[in-house]
Amino acid sequence: MKLDTSPIAAIATAPGRGGIGVVRASGKSLAPLMTALFPDVTLAPRRATYLPFRSADGSIIDQGIALYFRGPHSYTGEDVLELQGHGGPVVLQMLLTRVLEAGVESGLRLAEPGEFTRRAYLNDKLDLAQAEAVADLIDASTEAAARSATQSLSGAFSKTVNKLVEQTIGLRMLVEATLDFPEEEIDFLEKSDARGQLAVIVDSLEAVFQQASQGALLREGLNVVLVGQPNVGKSSLLNALAGADVAIVTPIAGTTRDKVSETIQIEGIPLNIIDTAGIRLIDDQVDVVERIGIERTWGEVAKADVIMHLLDAAHGPARADDDIIKAFPDGIPVIRIWNKIDLSGHKPSVAEAADATHVYLSAHEHIGIDLLRAELLRIAGWQQTGESLFLARERHLIALRSARKHLQMAEAHAAQTDQSLDLFAEELRLAQAQLSSITGEFSSDDLLGVIFSRFCIGK
Ligand code: GDP
């Protein structure tokens, strides 16, 4: 990727009103910009200077703090200037306009989404997994997700992946050295314990994969469709599930959905509850506009990880229940929840049946809620290991899976009697390439474009 070093600027704080707001600029040298903005002051690096921010005509826009970080000792690795003023949308826009104007001579332009972090990556301040963690930390919707993102941002995930890469390189060097001396190829794998070394790498990769896929759950959560007739207890159930930490968290970033009614969390895993208030079957009575809405809801249903079908244990299913549940797509697990057992006299329990898992509980009396929570966590694939988790992205999981596949192929080659060392070496090379892609050692411009364009401007 060509490194565009023209200076950039943007408002770095969230839109809206706040105590302070920050306009940030970055560039190879910001000296001309600072001279234009503050002709009478020389900003010392890393020192907060309180001063007026002035328009070109000398009138004061705001009073605030200027902070200058001299490259490479900055977030982006370039010169960075932060102007901290008052956090109002208009005053910040005026300040940004002034900065852009003052930087015209030096080619200053508005930053693209994620461009500050992209520069940090290109200047080796962060690797790719860490850069992604910046966005994930900002977008984290639960405390557990935020903690895992911080883990990745601190480099723990990258370090673990890099260790795997190093182990793979070590083994490759051993194998490739032997390839140059064909007479030694025979018995090489036995003598060098290459297979033993490979087994160690495979085991470590498996452990990383577990931590990453569990972490991915914290990021993605579980898409849950909740259906049931009016008054069956849907709201009561959501409240009961959310429990003590009545944590109605924000929708998961990056997924644009028209119809998120609520997100609650169980053990830090976001449950995205899909609103099915308008769900019904399409029949002759449905007009065109309504049809679009219904189709969209069914589209959401098709993407669900689990359907919670709530019924009244005291009254039994209504006719509409049968119709709706018949229409649900195959392959999505169904939990049939019999609510209000305090009225029906059922015991709290879980029973597996061919069509669904049946759970008996009382939302209102908080009886049997733990059974449902456990069932949801089981479906999510959550295993509480107590280990720290990496807030992995799908991209990371794909790379880890692919690396695992290549290592398994290498194992298969090694297990054959007429071992093919060059095929063994080739699989190791492919596994290494996959692992390296996580931290971005060999990443295409396209991939970088996709990753950074999802940031907001100013990050
Ligand atoms: P929704 O329309 O499906 O969201 O149902 P609500 O959650 O609003 O509940 C409807 C009514 O059923 C309310 O009066 C609740 O207090 C009551 N309810 C919900 N769960 C239970 C339960 O487990 N036992 C009893 N006895 N009443 C319940």
mmCIF file of C-alpha atoms and ligand atoms in Angstrom, residues 229-236 339-340 342-343 362-364, ligand 1:
data_model
loop_
_atom_site.group_PDB
_atom_site.id
_atom_site.type_symbol
_atom_site.label_atom_id
_atom_site.label_comp_id
_atom_site.label_asym_id
_atom_site.label_seq_id
_atom_site.Cartn_x
_atom_site.Cartn_y
_atom_site.Cartn_z
ATOM 1 C CA GLN A 229 -48.740 -14.994 21.727
ATOM 2 C CA PRO A 230 -49.574 -11.747 23.538
ATOM 3 C CA ASN A 231 -49.475 -12.013 27.338
ATOM 4 C CA VAL A 232 -47.620 -15.277 27.353
ATOM 5 C CA GLY A 233 -44.793 -13.542 29.257
ATOM 6 C CA LYS A 234 -42.219 -12.413 26.675
ATOM 7 C CA SER A 235 -41.303 -9.158 28.411
ATOM 8 C CA SER A 236 -41.229 -10.843 31.798
ATOM 9 C CA ASN A 339 -43.967 -20.323 31.148
ATOM 10 C CA LYS A 340 -46.146 -19.760 34.221
ATOM 11 C CA ASP A 342 -46.443 -21.532 39.130
ATOM 12 C CA LEU A 343 -49.990 -21.700 37.791
ATOM 13 C CA SER A 362 -41.838 -19.210 35.571
ATOM 14 C CA ALA A 363 -40.603 -15.864 34.323
ATOM 15 C CA HIS A 364 -42.547 -13.931 36.889
HETATM 16 P P1 GDP B 1 -45.948 -10.455 26.843
HETATM 17 O O1 GDP B 1 -47.153 -9.783 26.320
HETATM 18 O O2 GDP B 1 -45.741 -11.771 26.178
HETATM 19 O O3 GDP B 1 -44.714 -9.599 26.826
HETATM 20 O O4 GDP B 1 -46.262 -10.821 28.359
HETATM 21 P P2 GDP B 1 -45.837 -10.070 29.704
HETATM 22 O O5 GDP B 1 -44.445 -10.358 30.065
HETATM 23 O O6 GDP B 1 -46.268 -8.654 29.629
HETATM 24 O O7 GDP B 1 -46.759 -10.860 30.742
HETATM 25 C C1 GDP B 1 -48.176 -10.907 30.648
HETATM 26 C C2 GDP B 1 -48.767 -11.173 32.003
HETATM 27 O O8 GDP B 1 -48.409 -12.468 32.443
HETATM 28 C C3 GDP B 1 -48.296 -10.204 33.068
HETATM 29 O O9 GDP B 1 -49.380 -9.884 33.895
HETATM 30 C C4 GDP B 1 -47.240 -10.994 33.825
HETATM 31 O O10 GDP B 1 -47.114 -10.589 35.164
HETATM 32 C C5 GDP B 1 -47.805 -12.400 33.724
HETATM 33 N N1 GDP B 1 -46.757 -13.398 33.836
HETATM 34 C C6 GDP B 1 -45.607 -13.483 33.159
HETATM 35 N N2 GDP B 1 -44.895 -14.550 33.541
HETATM 36 C C7 GDP B 1 -45.611 -15.171 34.514
HETATM 37 C C8 GDP B 1 -45.388 -16.321 35.317
HETATM 38 O O11 GDP B 1 -44.381 -17.021 35.225
HETATM 39 N N3 GDP B 1 -46.378 -16.643 36.201
HETATM 40 C C9 GDP B 1 -47.498 -15.899 36.334
HETATM 41 N N4 GDP B 1 -48.381 -16.276 37.236
HETATM 42 N N5 GDP B 1 -47.705 -14.807 35.601
HETATM 43 C C10 GDP B 1 -46.805 -14.438 34.711
#
